[in-house]
Tab-separated table of C-alpha atoms in Angstrom:
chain	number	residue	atom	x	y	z
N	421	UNK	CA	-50.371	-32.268	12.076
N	422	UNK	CA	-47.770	-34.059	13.776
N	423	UNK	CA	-45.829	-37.091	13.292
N	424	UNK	CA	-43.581	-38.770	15.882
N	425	UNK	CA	-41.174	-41.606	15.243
N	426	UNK	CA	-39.977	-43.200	18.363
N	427	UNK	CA	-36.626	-45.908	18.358
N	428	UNK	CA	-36.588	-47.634	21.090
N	429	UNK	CA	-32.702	-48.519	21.379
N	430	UNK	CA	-32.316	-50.598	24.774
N	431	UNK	CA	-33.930	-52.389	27.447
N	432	UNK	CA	-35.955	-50.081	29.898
N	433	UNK	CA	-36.664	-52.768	32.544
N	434	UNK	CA	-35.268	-53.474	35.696
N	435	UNK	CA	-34.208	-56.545	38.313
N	436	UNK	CA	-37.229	-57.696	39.961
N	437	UNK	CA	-38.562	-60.408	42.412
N	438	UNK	CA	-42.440	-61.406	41.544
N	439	UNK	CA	-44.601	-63.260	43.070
N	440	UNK	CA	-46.609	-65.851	40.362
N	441	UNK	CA	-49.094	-68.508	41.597
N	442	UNK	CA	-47.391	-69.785	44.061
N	443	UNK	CA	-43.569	-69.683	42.583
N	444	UNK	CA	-41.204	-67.275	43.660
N	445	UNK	CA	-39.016	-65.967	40.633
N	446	UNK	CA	-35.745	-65.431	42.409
N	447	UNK	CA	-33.748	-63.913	39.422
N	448	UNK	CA	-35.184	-62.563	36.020
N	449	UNK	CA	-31.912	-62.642	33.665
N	450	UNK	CA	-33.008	-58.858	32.521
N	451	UNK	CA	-29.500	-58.072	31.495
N	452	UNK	CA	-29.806	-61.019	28.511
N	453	UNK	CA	-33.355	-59.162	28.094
N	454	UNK	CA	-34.600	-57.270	24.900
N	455	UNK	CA	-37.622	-55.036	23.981
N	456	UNK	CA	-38.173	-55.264	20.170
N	457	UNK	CA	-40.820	-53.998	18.004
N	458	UNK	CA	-43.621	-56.057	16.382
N	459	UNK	CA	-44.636	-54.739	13.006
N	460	UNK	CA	-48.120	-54.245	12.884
N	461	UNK	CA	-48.542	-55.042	16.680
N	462	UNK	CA	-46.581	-53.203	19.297
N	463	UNK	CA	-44.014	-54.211	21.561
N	464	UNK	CA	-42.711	-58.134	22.676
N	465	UNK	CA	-40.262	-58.264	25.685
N	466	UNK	CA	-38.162	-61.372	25.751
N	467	UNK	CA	-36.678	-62.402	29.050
N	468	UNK	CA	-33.685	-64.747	28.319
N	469	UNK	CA	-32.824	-67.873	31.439
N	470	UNK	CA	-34.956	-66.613	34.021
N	471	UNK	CA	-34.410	-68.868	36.878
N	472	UNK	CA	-37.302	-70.639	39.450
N	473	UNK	CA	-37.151	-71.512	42.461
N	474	UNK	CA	-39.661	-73.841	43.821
N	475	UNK	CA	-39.264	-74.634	47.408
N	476	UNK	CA	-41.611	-77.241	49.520
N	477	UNK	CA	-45.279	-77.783	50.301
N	478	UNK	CA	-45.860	-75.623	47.251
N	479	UNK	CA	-49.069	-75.741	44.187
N	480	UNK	CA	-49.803	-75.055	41.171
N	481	UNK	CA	-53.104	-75.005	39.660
N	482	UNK	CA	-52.201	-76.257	35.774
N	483	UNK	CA	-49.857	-78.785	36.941
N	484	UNK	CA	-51.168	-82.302	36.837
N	485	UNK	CA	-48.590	-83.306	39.650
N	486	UNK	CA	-49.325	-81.794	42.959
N	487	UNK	CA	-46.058	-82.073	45.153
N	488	UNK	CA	-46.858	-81.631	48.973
N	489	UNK	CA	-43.039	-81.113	50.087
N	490	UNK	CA	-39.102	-81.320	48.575
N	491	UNK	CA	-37.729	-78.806	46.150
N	492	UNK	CA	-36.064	-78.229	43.292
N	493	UNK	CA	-34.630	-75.937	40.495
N	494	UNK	CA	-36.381	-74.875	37.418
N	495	UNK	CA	-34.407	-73.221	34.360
N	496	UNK	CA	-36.724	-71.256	32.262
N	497	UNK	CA	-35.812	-69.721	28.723
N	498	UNK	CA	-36.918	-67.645	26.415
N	499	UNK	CA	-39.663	-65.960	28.164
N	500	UNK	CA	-41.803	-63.806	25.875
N	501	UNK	CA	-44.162	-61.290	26.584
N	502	UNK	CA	-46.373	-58.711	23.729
N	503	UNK	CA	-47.894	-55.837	24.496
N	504	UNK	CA	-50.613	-54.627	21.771
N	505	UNK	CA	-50.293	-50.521	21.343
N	506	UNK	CA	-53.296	-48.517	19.986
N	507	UNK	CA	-54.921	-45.151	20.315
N	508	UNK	CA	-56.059	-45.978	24.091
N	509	UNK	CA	-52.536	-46.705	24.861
N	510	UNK	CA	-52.540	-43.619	27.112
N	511	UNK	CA	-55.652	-44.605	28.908
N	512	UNK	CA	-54.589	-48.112	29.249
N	513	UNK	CA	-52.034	-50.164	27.500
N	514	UNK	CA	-53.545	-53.574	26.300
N	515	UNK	CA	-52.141	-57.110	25.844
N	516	UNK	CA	-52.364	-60.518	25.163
N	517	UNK	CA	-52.059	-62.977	27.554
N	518	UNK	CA	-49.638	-65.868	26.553
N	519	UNK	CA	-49.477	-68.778	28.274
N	520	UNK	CA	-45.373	-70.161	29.319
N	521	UNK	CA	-44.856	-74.006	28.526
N	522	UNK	CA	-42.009	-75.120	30.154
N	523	UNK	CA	-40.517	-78.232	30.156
N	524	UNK	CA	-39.750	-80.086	34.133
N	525	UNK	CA	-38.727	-83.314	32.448
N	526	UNK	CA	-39.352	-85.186	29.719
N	527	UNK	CA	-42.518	-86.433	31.225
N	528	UNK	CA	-44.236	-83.784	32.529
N	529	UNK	CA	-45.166	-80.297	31.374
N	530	UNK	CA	-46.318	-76.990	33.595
N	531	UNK	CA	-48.468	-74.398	32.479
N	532	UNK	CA	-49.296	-71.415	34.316
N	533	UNK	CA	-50.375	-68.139	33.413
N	534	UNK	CA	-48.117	-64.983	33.135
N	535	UNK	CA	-50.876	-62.529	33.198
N	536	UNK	CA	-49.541	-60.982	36.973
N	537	UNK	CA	-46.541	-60.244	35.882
N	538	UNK	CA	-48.058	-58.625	32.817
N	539	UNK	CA	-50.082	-57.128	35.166
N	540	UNK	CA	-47.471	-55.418	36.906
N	541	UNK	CA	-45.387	-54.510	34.244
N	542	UNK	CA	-48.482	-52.565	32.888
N	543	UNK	CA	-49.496	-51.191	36.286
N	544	UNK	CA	-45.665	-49.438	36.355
N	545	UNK	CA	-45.610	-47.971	32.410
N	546	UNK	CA	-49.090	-46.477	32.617
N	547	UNK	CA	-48.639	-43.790	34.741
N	548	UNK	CA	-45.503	-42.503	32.876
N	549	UNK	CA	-47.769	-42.983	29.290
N	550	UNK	CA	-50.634	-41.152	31.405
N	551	UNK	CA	-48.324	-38.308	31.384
N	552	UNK	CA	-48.110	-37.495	27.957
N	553	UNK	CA	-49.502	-34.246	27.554
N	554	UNK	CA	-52.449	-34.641	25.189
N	555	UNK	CA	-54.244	-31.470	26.101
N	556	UNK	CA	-51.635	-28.583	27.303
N	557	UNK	CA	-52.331	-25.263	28.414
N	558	UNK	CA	-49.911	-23.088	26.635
N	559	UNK	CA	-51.008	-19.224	28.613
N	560	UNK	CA	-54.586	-17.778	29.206
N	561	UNK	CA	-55.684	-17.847	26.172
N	562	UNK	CA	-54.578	-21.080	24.446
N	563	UNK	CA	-54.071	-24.456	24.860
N	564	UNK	CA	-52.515	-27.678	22.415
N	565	UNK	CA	-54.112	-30.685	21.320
N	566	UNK	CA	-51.684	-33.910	21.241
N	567	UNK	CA	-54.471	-36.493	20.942
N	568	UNK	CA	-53.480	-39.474	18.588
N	569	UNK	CA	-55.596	-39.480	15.231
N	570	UNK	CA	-54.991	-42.979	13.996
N	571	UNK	CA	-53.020	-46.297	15.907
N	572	UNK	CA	-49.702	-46.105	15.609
N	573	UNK	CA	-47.368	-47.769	13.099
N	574	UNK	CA	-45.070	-50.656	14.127
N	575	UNK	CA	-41.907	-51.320	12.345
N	576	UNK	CA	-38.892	-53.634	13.244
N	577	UNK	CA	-37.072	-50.271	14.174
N	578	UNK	CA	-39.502	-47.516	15.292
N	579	UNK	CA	-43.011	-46.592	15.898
N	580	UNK	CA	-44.525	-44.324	13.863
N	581	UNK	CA	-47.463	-41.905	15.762
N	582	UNK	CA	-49.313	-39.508	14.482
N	583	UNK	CA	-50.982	-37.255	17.021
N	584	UNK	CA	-53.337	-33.737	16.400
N	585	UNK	CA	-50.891	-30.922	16.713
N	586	UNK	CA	-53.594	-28.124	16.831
N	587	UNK	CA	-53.795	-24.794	18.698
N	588	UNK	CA	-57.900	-23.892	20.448
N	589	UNK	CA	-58.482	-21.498	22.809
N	590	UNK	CA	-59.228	-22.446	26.154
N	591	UNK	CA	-62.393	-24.225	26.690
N	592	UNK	CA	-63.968	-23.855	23.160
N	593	UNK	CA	-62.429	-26.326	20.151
N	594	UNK	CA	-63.367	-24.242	17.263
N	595	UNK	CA	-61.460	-25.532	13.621
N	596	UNK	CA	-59.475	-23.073	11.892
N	597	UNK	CA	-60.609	-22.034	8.205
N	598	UNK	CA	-58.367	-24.142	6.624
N	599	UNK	CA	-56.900	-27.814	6.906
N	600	UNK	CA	-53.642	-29.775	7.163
N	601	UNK	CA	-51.759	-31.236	4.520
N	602	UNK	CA	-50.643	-34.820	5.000
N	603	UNK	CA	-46.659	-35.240	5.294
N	604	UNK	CA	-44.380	-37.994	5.799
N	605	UNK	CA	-41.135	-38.274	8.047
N	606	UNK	CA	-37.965	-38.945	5.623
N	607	UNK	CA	-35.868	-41.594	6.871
N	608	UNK	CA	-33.913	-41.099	10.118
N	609	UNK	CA	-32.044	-43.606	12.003
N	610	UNK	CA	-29.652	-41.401	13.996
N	611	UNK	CA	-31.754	-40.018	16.751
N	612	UNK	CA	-33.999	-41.974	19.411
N	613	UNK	CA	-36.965	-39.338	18.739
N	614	UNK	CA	-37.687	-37.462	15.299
N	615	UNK	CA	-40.877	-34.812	15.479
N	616	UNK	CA	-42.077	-33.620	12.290
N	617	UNK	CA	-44.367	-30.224	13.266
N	618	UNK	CA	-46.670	-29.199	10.218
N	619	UNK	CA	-47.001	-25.007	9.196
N	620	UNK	CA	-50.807	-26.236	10.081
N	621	UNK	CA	-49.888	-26.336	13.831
N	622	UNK	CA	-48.199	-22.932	13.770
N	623	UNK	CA	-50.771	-21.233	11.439
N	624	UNK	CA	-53.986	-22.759	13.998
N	625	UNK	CA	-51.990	-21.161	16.706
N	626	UNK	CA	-52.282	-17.848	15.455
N	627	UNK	CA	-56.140	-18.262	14.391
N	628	UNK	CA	-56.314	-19.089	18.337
N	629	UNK	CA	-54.956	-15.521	19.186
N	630	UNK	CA	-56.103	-13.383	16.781
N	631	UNK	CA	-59.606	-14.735	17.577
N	632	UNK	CA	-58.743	-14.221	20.791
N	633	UNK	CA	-58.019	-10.241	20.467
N	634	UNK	CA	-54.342	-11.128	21.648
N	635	UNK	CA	-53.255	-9.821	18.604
N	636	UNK	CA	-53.017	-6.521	19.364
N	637	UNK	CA	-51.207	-3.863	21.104
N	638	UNK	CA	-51.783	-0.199	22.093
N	639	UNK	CA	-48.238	2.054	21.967
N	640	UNK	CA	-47.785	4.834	23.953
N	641	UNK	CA	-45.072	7.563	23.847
N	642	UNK	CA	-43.457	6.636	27.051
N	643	UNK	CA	-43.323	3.034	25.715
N	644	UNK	CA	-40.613	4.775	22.925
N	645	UNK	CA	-36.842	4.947	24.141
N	646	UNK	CA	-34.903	8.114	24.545
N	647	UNK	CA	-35.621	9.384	21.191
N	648	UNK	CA	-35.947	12.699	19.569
N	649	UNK	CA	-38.794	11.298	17.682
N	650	UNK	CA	-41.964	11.852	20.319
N	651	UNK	CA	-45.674	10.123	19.323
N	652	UNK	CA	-47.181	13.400	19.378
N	653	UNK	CA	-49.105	15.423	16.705
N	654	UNK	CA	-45.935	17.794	16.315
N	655	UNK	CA	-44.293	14.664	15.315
N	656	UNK	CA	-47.110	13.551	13.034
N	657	UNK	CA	-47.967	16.986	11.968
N	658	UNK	CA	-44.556	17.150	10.427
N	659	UNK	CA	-45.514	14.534	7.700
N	660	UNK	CA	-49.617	15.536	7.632
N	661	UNK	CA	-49.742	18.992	8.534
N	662	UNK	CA	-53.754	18.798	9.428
N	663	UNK	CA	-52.864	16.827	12.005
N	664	UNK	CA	-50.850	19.166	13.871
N	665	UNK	CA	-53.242	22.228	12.859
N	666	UNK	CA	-56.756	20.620	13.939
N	667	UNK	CA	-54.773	18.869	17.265
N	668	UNK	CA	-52.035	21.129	18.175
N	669	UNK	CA	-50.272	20.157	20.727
N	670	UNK	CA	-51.406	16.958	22.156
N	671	UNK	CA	-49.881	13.246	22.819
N	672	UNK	CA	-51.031	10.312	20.267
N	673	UNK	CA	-51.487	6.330	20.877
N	674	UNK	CA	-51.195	3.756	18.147
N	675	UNK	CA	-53.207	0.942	18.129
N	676	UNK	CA	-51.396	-2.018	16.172
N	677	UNK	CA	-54.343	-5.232	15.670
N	678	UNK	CA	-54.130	-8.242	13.524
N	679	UNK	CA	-57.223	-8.214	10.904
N	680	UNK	CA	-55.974	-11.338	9.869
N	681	UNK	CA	-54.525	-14.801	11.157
N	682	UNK	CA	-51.091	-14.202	10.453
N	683	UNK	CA	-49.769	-16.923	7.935
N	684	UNK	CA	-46.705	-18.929	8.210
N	685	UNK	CA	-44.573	-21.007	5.111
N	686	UNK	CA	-42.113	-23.615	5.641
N	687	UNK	CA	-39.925	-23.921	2.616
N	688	UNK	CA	-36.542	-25.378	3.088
N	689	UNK	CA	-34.008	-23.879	5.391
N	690	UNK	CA	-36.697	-20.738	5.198
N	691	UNK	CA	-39.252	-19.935	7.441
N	692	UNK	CA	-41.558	-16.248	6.482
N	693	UNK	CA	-44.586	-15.125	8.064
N	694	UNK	CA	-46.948	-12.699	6.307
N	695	UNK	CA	-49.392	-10.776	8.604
N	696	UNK	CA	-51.933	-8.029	7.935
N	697	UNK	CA	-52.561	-5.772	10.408
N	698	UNK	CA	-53.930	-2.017	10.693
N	699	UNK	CA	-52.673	0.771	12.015
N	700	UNK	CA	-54.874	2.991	14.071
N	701	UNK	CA	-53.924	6.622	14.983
N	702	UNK	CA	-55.705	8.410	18.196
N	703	UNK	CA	-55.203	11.981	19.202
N	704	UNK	CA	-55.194	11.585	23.357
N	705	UNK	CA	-58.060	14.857	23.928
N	706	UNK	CA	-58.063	16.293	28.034
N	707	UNK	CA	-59.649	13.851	30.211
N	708	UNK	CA	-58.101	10.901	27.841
N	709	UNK	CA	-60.988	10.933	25.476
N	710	UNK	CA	-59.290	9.407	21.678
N	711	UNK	CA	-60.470	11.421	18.591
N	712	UNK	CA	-58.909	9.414	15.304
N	713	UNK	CA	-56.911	10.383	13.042
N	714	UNK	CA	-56.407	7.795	10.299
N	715	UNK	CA	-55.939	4.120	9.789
N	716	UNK	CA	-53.863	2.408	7.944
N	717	UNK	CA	-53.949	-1.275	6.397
N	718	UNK	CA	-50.452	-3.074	6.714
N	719	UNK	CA	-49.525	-5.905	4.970
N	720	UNK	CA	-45.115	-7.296	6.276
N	721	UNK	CA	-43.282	-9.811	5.428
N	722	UNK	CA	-41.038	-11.309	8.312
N	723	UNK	CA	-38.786	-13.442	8.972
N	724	UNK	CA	-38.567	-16.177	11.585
N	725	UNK	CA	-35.971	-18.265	13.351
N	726	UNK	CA	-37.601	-21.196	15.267
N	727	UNK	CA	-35.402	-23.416	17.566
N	728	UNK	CA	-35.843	-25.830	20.366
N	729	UNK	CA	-35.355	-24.748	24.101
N	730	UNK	CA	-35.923	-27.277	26.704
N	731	UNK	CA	-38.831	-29.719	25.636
N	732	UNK	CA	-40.457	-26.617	23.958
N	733	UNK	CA	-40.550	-24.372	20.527
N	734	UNK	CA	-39.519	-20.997	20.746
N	735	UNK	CA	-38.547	-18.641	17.854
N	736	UNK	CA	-37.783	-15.047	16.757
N	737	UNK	CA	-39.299	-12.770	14.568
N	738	UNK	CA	-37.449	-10.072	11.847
N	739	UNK	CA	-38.985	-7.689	10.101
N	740	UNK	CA	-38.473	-7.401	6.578
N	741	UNK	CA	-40.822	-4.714	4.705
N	742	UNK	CA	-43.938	-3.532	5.325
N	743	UNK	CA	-46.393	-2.096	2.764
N	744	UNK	CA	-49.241	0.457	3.823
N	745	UNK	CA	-52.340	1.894	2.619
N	746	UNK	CA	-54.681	4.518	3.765
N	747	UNK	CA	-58.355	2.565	4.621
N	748	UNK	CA	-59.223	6.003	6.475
N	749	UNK	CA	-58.581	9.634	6.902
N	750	UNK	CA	-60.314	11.950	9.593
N	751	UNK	CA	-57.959	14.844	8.887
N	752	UNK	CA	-58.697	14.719	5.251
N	753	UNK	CA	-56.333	12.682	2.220
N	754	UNK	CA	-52.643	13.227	2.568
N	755	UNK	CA	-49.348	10.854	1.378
N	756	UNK	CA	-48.721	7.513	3.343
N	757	UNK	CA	-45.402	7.272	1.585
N	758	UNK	CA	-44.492	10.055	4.398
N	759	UNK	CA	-45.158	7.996	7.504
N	760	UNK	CA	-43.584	4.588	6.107
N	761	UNK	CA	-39.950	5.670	8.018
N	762	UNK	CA	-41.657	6.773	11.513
N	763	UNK	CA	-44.049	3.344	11.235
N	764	UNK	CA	-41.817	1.009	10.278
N	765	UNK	CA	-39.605	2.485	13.359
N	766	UNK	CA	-42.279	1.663	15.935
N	767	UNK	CA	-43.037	-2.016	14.581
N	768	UNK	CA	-39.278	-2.500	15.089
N	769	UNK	CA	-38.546	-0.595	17.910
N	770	UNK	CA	-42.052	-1.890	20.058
N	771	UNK	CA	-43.803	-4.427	18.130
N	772	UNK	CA	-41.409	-7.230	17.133
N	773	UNK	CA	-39.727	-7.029	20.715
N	774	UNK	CA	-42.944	-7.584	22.323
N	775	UNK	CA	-44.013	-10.454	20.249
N	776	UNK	CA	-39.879	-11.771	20.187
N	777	UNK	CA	-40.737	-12.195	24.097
N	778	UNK	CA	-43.663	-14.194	23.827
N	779	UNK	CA	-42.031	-16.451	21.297
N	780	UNK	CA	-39.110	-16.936	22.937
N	781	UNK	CA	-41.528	-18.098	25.826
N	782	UNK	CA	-42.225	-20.923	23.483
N	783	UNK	CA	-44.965	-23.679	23.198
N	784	UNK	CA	-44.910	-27.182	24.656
N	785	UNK	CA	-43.949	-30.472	22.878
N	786	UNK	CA	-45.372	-33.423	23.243
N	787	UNK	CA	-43.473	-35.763	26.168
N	788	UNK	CA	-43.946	-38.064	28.896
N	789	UNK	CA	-42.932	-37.282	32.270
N	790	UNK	CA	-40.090	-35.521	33.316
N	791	UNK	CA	-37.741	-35.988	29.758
N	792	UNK	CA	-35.432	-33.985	28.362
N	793	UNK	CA	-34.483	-33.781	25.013
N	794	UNK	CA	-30.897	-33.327	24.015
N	795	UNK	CA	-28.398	-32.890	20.947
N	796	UNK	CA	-31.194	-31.831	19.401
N	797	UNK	CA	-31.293	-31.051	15.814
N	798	UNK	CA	-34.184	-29.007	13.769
N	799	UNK	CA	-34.674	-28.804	9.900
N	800	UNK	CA	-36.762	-26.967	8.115
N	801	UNK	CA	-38.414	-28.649	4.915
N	802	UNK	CA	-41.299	-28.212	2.756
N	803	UNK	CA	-44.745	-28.053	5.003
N	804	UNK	CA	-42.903	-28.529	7.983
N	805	UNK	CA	-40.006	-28.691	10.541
N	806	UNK	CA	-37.773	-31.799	11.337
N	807	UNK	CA	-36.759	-32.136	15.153
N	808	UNK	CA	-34.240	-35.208	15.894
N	809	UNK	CA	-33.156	-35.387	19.588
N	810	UNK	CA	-32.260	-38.055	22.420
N	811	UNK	CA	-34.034	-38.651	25.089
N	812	UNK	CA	-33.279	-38.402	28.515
N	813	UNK	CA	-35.649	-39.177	31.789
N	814	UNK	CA	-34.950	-38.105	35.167
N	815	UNK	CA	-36.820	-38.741	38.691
């Protein structure tokens, strides 16, 4: 559902002093250091003239030598260090341990084991990979999956992961009625970070609400501006009179509900949303007891802009046309070609602003920690959407 393809671009290592079996490492040459990518295996860190110091009275378990006192200087180079990545690289990052030959002289050899400074190296990157947000609440009623569904793909330049992408509601992980298709990233080489987001992703997200009930809304007359147009049954009554003669007088409510998961295509540079919905008509009786009056099914075709705000999706919806049909009359048959005007005023006029303001809320993206993405560019191609961005981390 979603594919990520990560460049890493420079060292993201530090200066450090470690302590390793006995020999203090006084200076790791980090600036001369490189993280490249292993294809097929993860990530190797090379650590060019590192420099050891070993001072007196001092031990090492692999060296066949012991030296109880003195000191000298040891010059080690090309230092090299891989770290395996799979799907548990969240959990726990895994890696080999290589063992450093180094030449004293050209009689005697030392080996000792890196694995502590692997150690530590892990010990500092897992809790920033343990923030990736695999499960994330988006509100009350949903939440995103970001779990990895197959090991990642190493290349000299990038890593390619490809991670869930799916919309449940909270607490029960029911699959929509349909399935992904498969998609591939096109080749990109200008950004650190390219996301490719399927229609699936979008399209499980409104299965999510709509069998939540969220997709819904009750209109009111006071929720209409300053408008000579009133929902009343004068108002109606003027387009079906036997509204206005069997409730004469009296205030209406709408009720506007989803009988559908609304759909959404990606084509390129287009993004359209078809949702069916019905329109249900109540007369508001004393004591605010709801007689119907007739429902309509609605099928409209809308438009959407989708952008990137923050480390989150957002987008806005535009009505295009709507088409109606009557599925029920209690006042009796009359012409829905009469009401199209007054309905298609109140999905514009209350509808699409209430959903525009939970999209422009938005929905998280996958990231690790506190990062920000920025000159951030989205496309919009066939099955899915393109975001290329840079990264940036702060404290």
């Amino acid at each position: 559902c979603i594919n990520i393809l990560l460049a890493l671009r420079r060292s993201f290592l530090s200066a450090k002093s470690h302590s390793l079996t006995g020999l203090q490492i006084l200076n790791l040459g980090l600036p001369k250091s490189q993280v490249r990518l292993v294809p097929g295996t993860g990530v190797s860190l090379s650590i060019g003239d590192a420099f050891i110091n070993l001072h007196g009275n001092w031990r090492v378990k692999y060296l066949r030598i012991i030296q109880d006192s003195g000191s000298f200087d040891l010059a080690v180079s090309g230092l090299s260090i891989s770290t395996t990545i799979n799907r548990k690289f969240v959990d726990q990052a895994l890696y080999e341990k290589h063992v450093l030959k180094v030449l004293i002289s050209s009689k005697n050899v030392l080996l000792f084991q890196i694995c502590p400074l692997v150690d530590e190296a892990i010990d500092d990157m897992n809790p920033h990979l343990k923030t990736l947000n695999v499960l994330a609440q988006v509100d009350k009623y949903a939440e995103i999956e970001y779990s990895m569904v197959e090991s990642p793909v190493v290349s000299n330049s990038n890593i390619d992961l490809s991670l869930k992408g799916e919309f449940y509601n909270i607490g029960q992980h029911k699959e929509p009625p349909f399935s992904p298709n498969p998609f591939s990233l096109p080749p990109q080489d200008s950004n650190m970070l390219y996301i490719g987001l399927s229609a699936f992703t979008i399209n499980s997200a409104g299965f999510v609400y709509n069998s939540a009930g969220a997709l819904s809304l009750y209109i009111t007359d006071d929720m209409i501006p300053s408008s000579p147009i009133r929902l009343s049954t004068r108002t109606f009554g003027a387009f079906i009179p036997q509204i206005a003669k069997q409730y004469p007088g009296l205030m209406m409510k709408l009720l506007v509900k989803t009988v559908k998961e609304p759909t959404i295509t990606f084509e390129p540079d287009n993004v359209t949303l078809q949702v069916q919905s019905a329109v249900t008509a109540y007369a508001i009786q004393p004591k605010s007891t709801l007689s119907p009056l007739f429902v309509l099914n609605l099928n409209a075709s809308v438009s959407a802009k989708i952008y990137v705000e923050g480390v989150k999706v957002a987008g806005t919806l535009t009505l295009n046309e709507i088409d109606m049909a009557l599925a029920k009359s209690y006042v009796g048959p009359f012409d829905v070609r009469s009401l199209n005007n007054i309905i298609l005023m109140v999905l514009k006029i209350m509808v699409i602003p209430k959903v525009n303001a939970r999209l422009e809320e938005g929905f998280p993206l996958p990231a690790i920690g506190k990062m920000n993405l920025v000159n951030t560019q989205l496309q919009i191609l066939k099955g899915y959407m393109l975001i290329g961005t840079d990264i940036q981390f702060t404290a």
